Short mmCIF file of C-alpha atoms and ligand atoms in Angstrom, two decimals:
data_model
loop_
_atom_site.label_atom_id
_atom_site.label_comp_id
_atom_site.label_asym_id
_atom_site.label_seq_id
_atom_site.Cartn_x
_atom_site.Cartn_y
_atom_site.Cartn_z
CA MET A 4 82.03 121.87 80.03
CA GLU A 5 80.87 124.88 81.98
CA ALA A 6 77.29 123.61 81.99
CA ILE A 7 78.40 120.19 83.26
CA VAL A 8 80.31 121.72 86.13
CA GLN A 9 77.49 124.15 86.96
CA LYS A 10 74.98 121.33 87.09
CA GLN A 11 77.20 119.35 89.42
CA LYS A 12 77.82 122.38 91.63
CA GLN A 13 74.10 122.82 92.05
CA TYR A 14 73.65 119.14 92.85
CA PHE A 15 76.47 119.31 95.38
CA ASN A 16 75.17 122.52 96.95
CA ASN A 17 71.80 120.88 97.48
CA ASN A 18 73.64 118.55 99.88
CA THR A 19 72.53 115.44 98.00
CA THR A 20 75.94 113.76 98.15
CA ARG A 21 76.67 114.46 101.82
CA PRO A 22 74.59 111.84 103.67
CA LEU A 23 76.46 108.66 104.43
CA SER A 24 73.53 106.63 103.11
CA PHE A 25 73.91 108.28 99.69
CA ARG A 26 77.66 107.60 99.56
CA ILE A 27 77.33 103.96 100.60
CA GLY A 28 74.43 103.47 98.21
CA GLN A 29 76.45 104.83 95.28
CA LEU A 30 79.52 102.75 96.19
CA LYS A 31 77.40 99.59 96.29
CA LYS A 32 75.88 100.56 92.97
CA LEU A 33 79.33 101.13 91.50
CA LYS A 34 80.36 97.65 92.57
CA SER A 35 77.34 95.98 91.03
CA VAL A 36 77.71 98.06 87.84
CA LEU A 37 81.37 97.04 87.57
CA ILE A 38 80.47 93.38 87.96
CA ARG A 39 77.85 93.75 85.23
CA TYR A 40 80.23 95.53 82.85
CA GLU A 41 83.29 93.43 83.66
CA GLN A 42 83.05 91.35 80.49
CA GLU A 43 82.44 94.36 78.26
CA LEU A 44 85.31 96.31 79.82
CA THR A 45 87.61 93.30 79.51
CA LYS A 46 86.74 93.03 75.83
CA ALA A 47 87.37 96.74 75.31
CA ILE A 48 90.78 96.49 76.98
CA SER A 49 91.58 93.57 74.71
CA LEU A 50 90.63 95.71 71.70
CA ASP A 51 92.79 98.54 72.99
CA PHE A 52 95.94 96.53 73.56
CA GLN A 53 95.28 92.83 73.26
CA LYS A 54 95.43 92.08 76.93
CA GLY A 55 93.98 88.75 78.08
CA GLY A 56 91.15 88.26 80.57
CA PHE A 57 93.21 86.78 83.43
CA ASN A 58 95.70 89.60 83.10
CA THR A 59 92.94 92.20 83.06
CA PHE A 60 91.11 90.79 86.05
CA LEU A 61 94.32 90.67 88.06
CA THR A 62 95.52 94.17 87.26
CA GLU A 63 92.29 96.09 86.77
CA PHE A 64 89.48 94.58 88.84
CA THR A 65 90.96 92.81 91.87
CA GLY A 66 92.11 96.01 93.54
CA LEU A 67 88.85 97.81 92.77
CA TYR A 68 86.62 95.14 94.32
CA VAL A 69 88.81 94.98 97.43
CA ASP A 70 88.89 98.78 97.71
CA LEU A 71 85.12 99.05 97.20
CA ASP A 72 84.30 96.44 99.86
CA LYS A 73 86.64 98.01 102.36
CA THR A 74 85.39 101.53 101.65
CA ILE A 75 81.72 100.52 101.93
CA LYS A 76 82.51 98.93 105.29
CA LYS A 77 84.69 101.71 106.67
CA VAL A 78 83.43 104.98 105.23
CA GLY A 79 81.09 105.50 108.20
CA LYS A 80 84.09 105.45 110.51
CA TRP A 81 86.28 107.60 108.26
CA ALA A 82 83.55 110.23 107.83
CA LYS A 83 82.86 110.59 111.54
CA THR A 84 83.53 113.84 113.31
CA ARG A 85 86.53 113.28 115.55
CA ARG A 86 86.92 114.91 118.93
CA VAL A 87 90.51 115.92 119.75
CA GLY A 88 92.07 117.22 122.96
CA ASN A 89 91.56 120.79 124.10
CA ASN A 90 94.16 123.17 125.49
CA MET A 91 94.04 125.24 128.66
CA LEU A 92 93.19 128.44 126.79
CA ASN A 93 89.97 126.92 125.54
CA VAL A 94 88.58 125.19 128.60
CA PRO A 95 85.68 124.57 128.79
CA GLY A 96 84.93 123.59 125.22
CA SER A 97 85.50 120.86 122.70
CA SER A 98 87.70 120.68 119.63
CA LEU A 99 86.36 118.81 116.64
CA ILE A 100 87.68 117.68 113.26
CA ILE A 101 84.85 117.36 110.77
CA PRO A 102 85.64 115.69 107.43
CA GLU A 103 83.71 117.38 104.64
CA PRO A 104 83.50 116.81 100.88
CA LEU A 105 85.44 119.15 98.61
CA GLY A 106 82.75 119.52 95.94
CA VAL A 107 82.99 118.97 92.21
CA CYS A 108 86.03 116.84 91.35
CA LEU A 109 87.79 116.33 88.05
CA ILE A 110 89.58 113.00 87.59
CA ILE A 111 91.91 112.77 84.59
CA ALA A 112 93.39 109.35 83.90
CA ALA A 113 96.18 107.65 81.97
CA TRP A 114 95.58 104.80 79.53
CA ASN A 115 97.74 101.97 80.88
CA TYR A 116 95.21 100.59 83.37
CA PRO A 117 92.20 102.38 81.96
CA VAL A 118 89.60 100.95 84.36
CA ASN A 119 91.60 100.96 87.58
CA LEU A 120 93.04 104.44 87.14
CA THR A 121 89.61 105.96 86.55
CA ILE A 122 87.51 104.03 89.05
CA ALA A 123 89.98 103.82 91.98
CA PRO A 124 90.09 107.60 92.51
CA ALA A 125 86.32 107.75 91.94
CA ILE A 126 85.84 105.41 94.92
CA GLY A 127 87.63 107.92 97.16
CA ALA A 128 85.65 110.81 95.67
CA ILE A 129 82.28 109.11 96.21
CA ALA A 130 83.23 108.05 99.74
CA GLY A 131 84.18 111.65 100.47
CA GLY A 132 80.74 112.87 99.32
CA ASN A 133 81.77 114.63 96.12
CA THR A 134 80.51 114.77 92.55
CA ILE A 135 82.74 113.58 89.72
CA VAL A 136 83.67 114.50 86.17
CA LEU A 137 85.83 111.70 84.81
CA LYS A 138 88.15 112.10 81.82
CA PRO A 139 89.57 108.74 80.68
CA SER A 140 92.48 108.59 78.27
CA GLU A 141 91.66 108.80 74.59
CA LEU A 142 94.48 106.32 73.85
CA ALA A 143 92.48 103.43 75.35
CA SER A 144 89.55 104.52 73.20
CA HIS A 145 87.44 101.35 73.39
CA THR A 146 87.64 101.27 77.17
CA SER A 147 86.91 104.98 77.36
CA ALA A 148 83.72 104.48 75.32
CA VAL A 149 82.51 101.58 77.50
CA LEU A 150 83.27 103.54 80.68
CA ALA A 151 81.33 106.53 79.35
CA GLY A 152 78.32 104.34 78.52
CA MET A 153 78.52 102.51 81.83
CA ILE A 154 78.47 105.71 83.87
CA ARG A 155 75.86 107.41 81.67
CA GLU A 156 73.45 104.48 81.94
CA ASN A 157 73.77 104.06 85.68
CA PHE A 158 74.49 107.39 87.34
CA ASP A 159 72.86 110.81 87.42
CA PRO A 160 75.21 113.08 85.39
CA SER A 161 74.78 115.78 88.02
CA PHE A 162 76.60 113.40 90.32
CA PHE A 163 78.93 111.34 88.14
CA THR A 164 79.68 111.85 84.47
CA VAL A 165 82.34 111.05 81.89
CA VAL A 166 83.82 113.48 79.39
CA GLU A 167 85.69 111.68 76.64
CA GLY A 168 88.45 113.23 74.59
CA GLY A 169 92.10 114.22 74.38
CA ILE A 170 94.15 117.38 74.80
CA LYS A 171 91.46 119.76 73.50
CA GLU A 172 88.73 118.49 75.82
CA THR A 173 91.06 118.22 78.81
CA THR A 174 92.30 121.76 78.25
CA GLU A 175 88.72 122.98 78.22
CA LEU A 176 87.96 121.04 81.39
CA LEU A 177 91.01 122.53 83.07
CA GLU A 178 89.56 126.02 82.54
CA GLN A 179 86.59 125.20 84.79
CA LYS A 180 86.36 125.99 88.47
CA PHE A 181 86.56 122.54 89.99
CA ASP A 182 87.01 122.03 93.72
CA LYS A 183 89.63 119.33 93.19
CA ILE A 184 91.67 117.89 90.34
CA PHE A 185 93.07 114.38 90.52
CA PHE A 186 95.47 113.67 87.67
CA THR A 187 97.22 110.45 86.66
CA GLY A 188 99.70 110.73 83.81
CA SER A 189 103.09 111.97 82.71
CA VAL A 190 105.33 114.48 84.45
CA ALA A 191 105.08 116.86 81.46
CA VAL A 192 101.27 116.97 81.47
CA GLY A 193 101.28 117.02 85.27
CA LYS A 194 102.99 120.41 85.05
CA VAL A 195 100.29 121.66 82.65
CA VAL A 196 97.57 120.50 85.05
CA TYR A 197 99.28 122.05 88.06
CA GLN A 198 99.60 125.41 86.30
CA ALA A 199 95.99 125.39 85.15
CA ALA A 200 94.83 124.52 88.66
CA ALA A 201 96.89 127.35 90.15
CA LYS A 202 94.82 129.94 88.26
CA ASN A 203 91.80 129.03 90.38
CA LEU A 204 93.72 127.79 93.43
CA ILE A 205 92.32 124.31 92.96
CA PRO A 206 93.91 121.60 95.13
CA VAL A 207 95.58 118.92 93.02
CA THR A 208 96.76 115.39 93.36
CA LEU A 209 99.35 114.39 90.79
CA GLU A 210 99.98 110.70 90.24
CA LEU A 211 102.97 110.83 87.90
CA GLY A 212 105.75 108.51 86.79
CA GLY A 213 109.53 108.44 86.61
CA LYS A 214 112.42 106.03 86.53
CA SER A 215 111.91 103.52 89.35
CA PRO A 216 115.14 101.68 90.23
CA LEU A 217 115.58 98.13 91.47
CA VAL A 218 118.75 97.28 93.38
CA VAL A 219 119.97 93.68 93.58
CA ALA A 220 122.48 93.14 96.39
CA PRO A 221 125.07 90.34 96.31
CA ASP A 222 123.18 88.44 99.02
CA ALA A 223 119.81 88.58 97.22
CA ASN A 224 117.73 85.44 96.76
CA LEU A 225 118.31 85.49 93.01
CA LYS A 226 115.71 82.91 92.09
CA ILE A 227 112.90 84.80 93.81
CA CYS A 228 114.25 88.15 92.65
CA ILE A 229 114.20 87.13 88.99
CA LYS A 230 110.75 85.57 89.21
CA ARG A 231 109.21 88.67 90.77
CA LEU A 232 111.15 91.09 88.60
CA VAL A 233 110.19 89.42 85.33
CA TRP A 234 106.53 89.29 86.34
CA GLY A 235 106.45 92.92 87.50
CA LYS A 236 108.51 94.42 84.72
CA PHE A 237 106.82 92.74 81.77
CA ILE A 238 103.21 92.58 82.91
CA ASN A 239 101.23 94.87 80.61
CA ALA A 240 104.38 94.92 78.43
CA GLY A 241 106.13 97.15 80.92
CA GLN A 242 103.46 99.84 80.67
CA THR A 243 103.12 100.17 84.42
CA CYS A 244 103.95 103.36 86.31
CA ILE A 245 105.61 101.44 89.16
CA ALA A 246 107.38 98.86 86.99
CA PRO A 247 111.11 98.66 87.75
CA ASP A 248 112.53 100.99 85.10
CA TYR A 249 116.15 99.86 85.41
CA VAL A 250 118.12 97.39 87.49
CA MET A 251 121.34 98.01 89.40
CA VAL A 252 122.91 94.65 90.11
CA HIS A 253 126.06 94.03 92.11
CA LYS A 254 128.95 93.32 89.73
CA SER A 255 129.82 90.05 91.52
CA ILE A 256 126.46 88.45 90.57
CA GLU A 257 125.92 90.02 87.16
CA THR A 258 126.53 86.80 85.19
CA PRO A 259 124.18 84.48 87.13
CA PHE A 260 121.64 87.30 87.32
CA LEU A 261 121.58 87.72 83.53
CA GLU A 262 121.49 84.00 82.84
CA LEU A 263 118.57 83.43 85.19
CA LEU A 264 116.81 86.49 83.77
CA LYS A 265 117.05 85.14 80.24
CA LYS A 266 115.77 81.72 81.34
CA GLU A 267 112.79 83.19 83.19
CA ILE A 268 111.84 85.43 80.27
CA THR A 269 112.00 82.46 77.89
CA SER A 270 109.96 80.19 80.14
CA SER A 271 107.32 82.89 80.72
CA GLN A 272 106.53 82.72 76.98
CA PHE A 273 105.42 86.31 76.60
CA SER A 274 103.31 86.63 73.49
CA LEU A 275 100.17 88.31 72.27
CA ALA A 276 98.80 84.98 71.10
CA ASN A 277 98.79 83.36 74.54
CA GLN A 278 97.30 86.47 76.15
CA ASN A 279 99.91 86.93 78.87
CA TYR A 280 101.34 90.06 77.30
CA ALA A 281 100.03 93.33 75.81
CA GLN A 282 100.54 95.50 72.77
CA ILE A 283 102.35 98.79 73.00
CA ILE A 284 99.46 101.25 73.19
CA SER A 285 100.18 103.27 70.03
CA GLU A 286 102.54 103.49 67.08
CA LYS A 287 103.98 106.67 68.53
CA HIS A 288 104.88 104.88 71.76
CA PHE A 289 106.17 101.90 69.77
CA ASP A 290 108.54 104.11 67.76
CA ARG A 291 109.66 105.88 70.93
CA MET A 292 110.51 102.49 72.41
CA MET A 293 112.46 101.31 69.37
CA ASN A 294 114.56 104.46 69.57
CA LEU A 295 115.70 103.47 73.05
CA ILE A 296 117.26 100.16 71.95
CA PRO A 297 120.88 100.21 70.76
CA PRO A 298 121.05 96.82 68.90
CA GLU A 299 124.61 96.15 70.06
CA LYS A 300 123.46 96.32 73.73
CA ILE A 301 120.66 93.75 73.50
CA PHE A 302 121.34 90.81 75.83
CA THR A 303 118.04 89.10 75.09
CA GLY A 304 114.87 90.10 73.24
CA GLY A 305 114.65 92.85 70.68
CA GLU A 306 112.17 90.97 68.43
CA TYR A 307 109.36 93.18 67.24
CA ASP A 308 106.40 93.40 64.92
CA ARG A 309 105.41 96.99 64.25
CA ALA A 310 102.14 96.12 62.52
CA ASN A 311 101.01 94.42 65.75
CA ARG A 312 102.73 96.93 68.05
CA PHE A 313 104.58 93.98 69.61
CA LEU A 314 107.94 94.32 71.28
CA ALA A 315 109.42 91.32 73.10
CA PRO A 316 110.85 91.71 76.62
CA THR A 317 114.25 93.24 75.92
CA VAL A 318 117.18 93.29 78.31
CA LEU A 319 119.98 95.76 77.63
CA ILE A 320 123.50 95.39 79.03
CA ASN A 321 126.69 97.48 79.14
CA ILE A 322 124.46 100.44 79.87
CA SER A 323 126.00 103.66 81.06
CA PRO A 324 124.13 106.55 82.69
CA GLU A 325 124.62 108.54 79.46
CA ASP A 326 122.63 106.10 77.32
CA LYS A 327 119.36 107.44 75.93
CA VAL A 328 117.40 104.69 77.69
CA MET A 329 118.53 106.19 81.03
CA GLU A 330 117.11 109.67 80.30
CA ASP A 331 113.35 109.35 80.75
CA GLU A 332 110.87 106.82 82.06
CA ILE A 333 110.82 103.83 79.66
CA PHE A 334 107.21 102.74 80.21
CA GLY A 335 107.65 99.66 78.04
CA PRO A 336 109.26 96.18 77.96
CA ILE A 337 112.88 97.33 77.94
CA LEU A 338 115.06 96.59 80.95
CA PRO A 339 118.48 98.23 81.16
CA VAL A 340 120.84 96.44 83.54
CA LEU A 341 123.55 98.52 85.19
CA THR A 342 126.11 97.24 87.64
CA TYR A 343 127.59 98.68 90.81
CA GLU A 344 130.41 97.70 93.12
CA ASP A 345 129.94 100.09 96.01
CA ILE A 346 126.39 100.51 97.32
CA ASN A 347 127.06 104.14 98.19
CA SER A 348 127.82 104.96 94.57
CA ALA A 349 124.55 103.26 93.56
CA VAL A 350 122.70 105.41 96.09
CA THR A 351 124.44 108.54 94.82
CA PHE A 352 123.42 107.65 91.27
CA ILE A 353 119.77 107.08 92.21
CA LYS A 354 119.73 110.32 94.18
CA SER A 355 121.13 112.25 91.23
CA LYS A 356 117.84 111.60 89.41
CA PRO A 357 114.38 112.97 90.24
CA LYS A 358 112.65 111.19 93.13
CA PRO A 359 111.11 108.00 91.69
CA LEU A 360 107.55 106.76 92.08
CA ALA A 361 108.81 103.36 93.26
CA PHE A 362 111.99 101.84 94.61
CA TYR A 363 112.82 98.16 95.07
CA VAL A 364 115.64 96.32 96.76
CA PHE A 365 116.36 92.60 96.83
CA SER A 366 118.60 91.64 99.72
CA GLU A 367 118.61 89.35 102.75
CA SER A 368 120.42 91.97 104.81
CA SER A 369 118.02 93.96 106.95
CA SER A 370 120.68 96.60 107.66
CA LEU A 371 121.25 97.20 103.94
CA CYS A 372 117.51 97.43 103.28
CA LYS A 373 117.11 99.81 106.21
CA LYS A 374 119.94 102.00 104.91
CA LEU A 375 118.44 102.24 101.42
CA LEU A 376 114.90 102.88 102.66
CA ASN A 377 116.30 105.58 104.89
CA GLU A 378 118.57 107.32 102.39
CA ILE A 379 116.52 107.22 99.19
CA SER A 380 113.36 109.27 98.75
CA PHE A 381 110.62 107.62 96.66
CA GLY A 382 106.82 107.40 96.46
CA GLY A 383 106.45 103.80 97.64
CA GLY A 384 108.09 100.47 97.09
CA ALA A 385 109.03 97.05 98.35
CA VAL A 386 111.78 94.95 99.82
CA ASN A 387 112.19 91.64 97.97
CA ASP A 388 109.17 92.28 95.76
CA VAL A 389 107.91 94.59 93.04
CA LEU A 390 104.55 96.26 92.38
CA MET A 391 102.70 94.51 95.19
CA HIS A 392 102.69 97.49 97.56
CA PHE A 393 100.07 98.87 95.15
CA SER A 394 97.72 96.06 96.16
CA ASN A 395 97.55 96.83 99.88
CA ASP A 396 94.85 99.45 100.43
CA GLN A 397 96.37 100.25 103.82
CA LEU A 398 99.46 101.64 102.08
CA PRO A 399 98.71 105.12 100.69
CA PHE A 400 99.76 105.12 97.04
CA GLY A 401 101.43 108.16 95.47
CA GLY A 402 104.63 109.87 94.45
CA VAL A 403 106.98 112.50 95.83
CA GLY A 404 108.69 115.38 94.05
CA HIS A 405 108.71 114.71 90.30
CA SER A 406 106.76 111.47 90.73
CA GLY A 407 103.77 113.31 92.14
CA MET A 408 102.01 114.72 95.16
CA GLY A 409 99.21 113.34 97.30
CA ASN A 410 98.13 109.73 97.58
CA TYR A 411 95.09 107.45 97.57
CA HIS A 412 93.70 103.89 97.98
CA GLY A 413 91.62 102.87 101.00
CA GLU A 414 91.35 105.52 103.68
CA ALA A 415 93.97 107.64 101.89
CA GLY A 416 91.50 107.90 98.99
CA PHE A 417 88.81 109.18 101.32
CA ARG A 418 91.21 111.68 102.88
CA ASN A 419 92.36 112.83 99.45
CA PHE A 420 88.83 113.89 98.52
CA SER A 421 87.96 115.41 101.90
CA HIS A 422 88.71 118.60 103.74
CA TYR A 423 89.29 118.29 107.46
CA LYS A 424 87.43 121.18 109.01
CA SER A 425 88.72 122.18 112.44
CA VAL A 426 86.10 123.55 114.79
CA LEU A 427 86.28 124.84 118.34
CA HIS A 428 82.92 124.51 120.11
CA LYS A 429 82.49 126.63 123.22
CA PRO A 430 79.73 126.97 125.77
CA THR A 431 78.59 130.45 126.83
CA TRP A 432 78.36 129.86 130.56
CA PHE A 433 82.04 130.57 131.17
CA GLU A 434 84.23 133.45 130.03
CA PHE A 435 88.03 133.58 130.01
CA PRO A 436 88.51 137.24 130.93
CA LEU A 437 92.26 137.62 130.56
CA LYS A 438 92.34 138.12 126.79
CA TYR A 439 90.13 141.22 126.94
CA TYR A 440 91.21 144.85 127.27
CA PRO A 441 92.61 146.58 129.15
CA TYR A 442 95.83 144.56 128.93
CA SER A 443 98.02 144.49 132.00
CA ASN A 444 101.16 142.83 133.29
CA TRP A 445 99.33 140.62 135.79
CA LYS A 446 97.08 139.27 133.04
CA LEU A 447 100.15 138.49 130.92
CA ALA A 448 101.80 136.73 133.86
CA ILE A 449 98.76 134.46 134.32
CA ILE A 450 98.57 133.67 130.60
CA LYS A 451 102.26 132.73 130.63
CA ARG A 452 101.69 130.49 133.61
CA VAL A 453 98.68 128.82 131.91
CA ILE A 454 100.78 127.89 128.86
CA GLY A 455 103.58 126.62 131.07
CA LEU A 456 106.22 129.36 130.83
P1 NAD B 518 99.68 111.62 79.60
O1 NAD B 518 100.21 112.60 80.57
O2 NAD B 518 100.07 111.74 78.17
O3 NAD B 518 98.07 111.66 79.61
C1 NAD B 518 97.32 111.61 80.80
C2 NAD B 518 95.99 112.30 80.60
O4 NAD B 518 96.21 113.67 80.30
C3 NAD B 518 95.14 111.73 79.48
O5 NAD B 518 93.80 111.64 79.92
C4 NAD B 518 95.31 112.73 78.34
O6 NAD B 518 94.15 112.85 77.56
C5 NAD B 518 95.58 114.03 79.08
N1 NAD B 518 96.50 114.92 78.36
C6 NAD B 518 97.54 114.56 77.57
N2 NAD B 518 98.20 115.65 77.12
C7 NAD B 518 97.56 116.72 77.64
C8 NAD B 518 97.77 118.13 77.55
N3 NAD B 518 98.76 118.65 76.84
N4 NAD B 518 96.93 118.94 78.22
C9 NAD B 518 95.92 118.43 78.97
N5 NAD B 518 95.68 117.10 79.07
C10 NAD B 518 96.47 116.26 78.43
O7 NAD B 518 100.05 110.21 80.21
P2 NAD B 518 99.77 108.77 79.61
O8 NAD B 518 100.59 108.54 78.39
O9 NAD B 518 98.30 108.54 79.51
O10 NAD B 518 100.30 107.85 80.80
C11 NAD B 518 101.64 107.53 80.98
C12 NAD B 518 102.24 108.25 82.14
O11 NAD B 518 101.40 108.15 83.27
C13 NAD B 518 103.55 107.62 82.59
O12 NAD B 518 104.46 108.64 82.88
C14 NAD B 518 103.19 106.84 83.83
O13 NAD B 518 104.25 106.65 84.73
C15 NAD B 518 102.13 107.71 84.41
N6 NAD B 518 101.26 106.93 85.26
C16 NAD B 518 101.28 107.18 86.59
C17 NAD B 518 100.49 106.43 87.44
C18 NAD B 518 100.49 106.67 88.91
O14 NAD B 518 99.61 106.12 89.58
N7 NAD B 518 101.39 107.44 89.46
C19 NAD B 518 99.66 105.44 86.91
C20 NAD B 518 99.66 105.23 85.55
C21 NAD B 518 100.47 105.98 84.72
#
């Protein structure tokens, strides 16, 4: 690991990655490589968790192609030195902000969208002029292997390389002196990464998870709400960091809400055979999921097939905050439905938990939406939709508090992998004499006047 990092440091220090032409060239190459490997990656994802091609294109590739095109087009603008205003104490002169690359970056990814979560941060890192060591998740092992081959065959390892493996390899990587660590994964491992980074004062981005709530107000457009909720919750079998984790529905509409929910789940025909669903990634995760389902609280679903790691979309009712399913992020196809009567008590409940990665509200009342957006702290979210904020590259994507720190996508990705160097540039033909010794009261009086006192 040390040799890999050393080699990249040397490559970086030779200034190879800094020119804009290099960055754009590598981004274009990444796009064409992705197009070439799309089939192979799709097949690997299907081997990892039986996800179909349409599903994979939608959730893995669409965002990457959009992000790549936008970044290729805009990186020249983002990377430009920006002149900002000067103050009286520094006239004449100019003040500049110069974006510069951070250096050798480590990207550690989760398994649930194994292509998107590895390549999307890499786009920001390349645009910023950095080198990359990528560590995909060992749980999506087929995809990890194809990614490793894809990068090895097309990129100079001094610039971009993949290290495969699990805890052992990641721990070893975390001992190296990177210039930046970008981590996507669980809160528990996020803490491990943060601590390891602190030893070398390495800046970190943590893209974590948490329990993302969805509030359904009495005036919500129920038909649309259910359609969007069922799509967003059960895509990838609920293994989505920003999937609604639990629903809080107003008591007055609980019955129609549940009936429509059941209908929509049935008509969506989620199954592994028709390729609109996914397996639970591992037996360990499958067993964890089964432990969260009290049979007497199943409203619909609950069917499973352990040998195939299949769990049907499962809605739980009569859920209280003390139920096990309300402790940690579910990260699977289980949807607990809670009710509320007073919106303020719902807000208090949500605020009693760690700040979520996403928050969703369905309501036709702009004042209610405004109130919730104002009072609840969360990474990102949507009004009358779920998940789709992820797809707009102009919305920085990331968490807050326990759901993470830092953000990326589009320009935010470039910023994430850049340092903004502040520089004051002064000519030598003029001198501001007042700051020099000997100090005196009249000099102080003039300085005070200059700064407006
Ligand atoms: P994880 O934390 O178990 O693993 C993430 C990465 O860390 C993997 O590459 C893994 O090899 C490595 N790792 C695991 N244990 C480690 C340890 N002890 N020391 C060092 N490295 C270790 O997470 P996961 O199961 O892959 O992903 C699920 C979690 O990720 C969920 O909490 C989900 O919400 C979150 N997630 C967040 C986002 C986001 O963008 N915020 C996206 C996807 C997933």
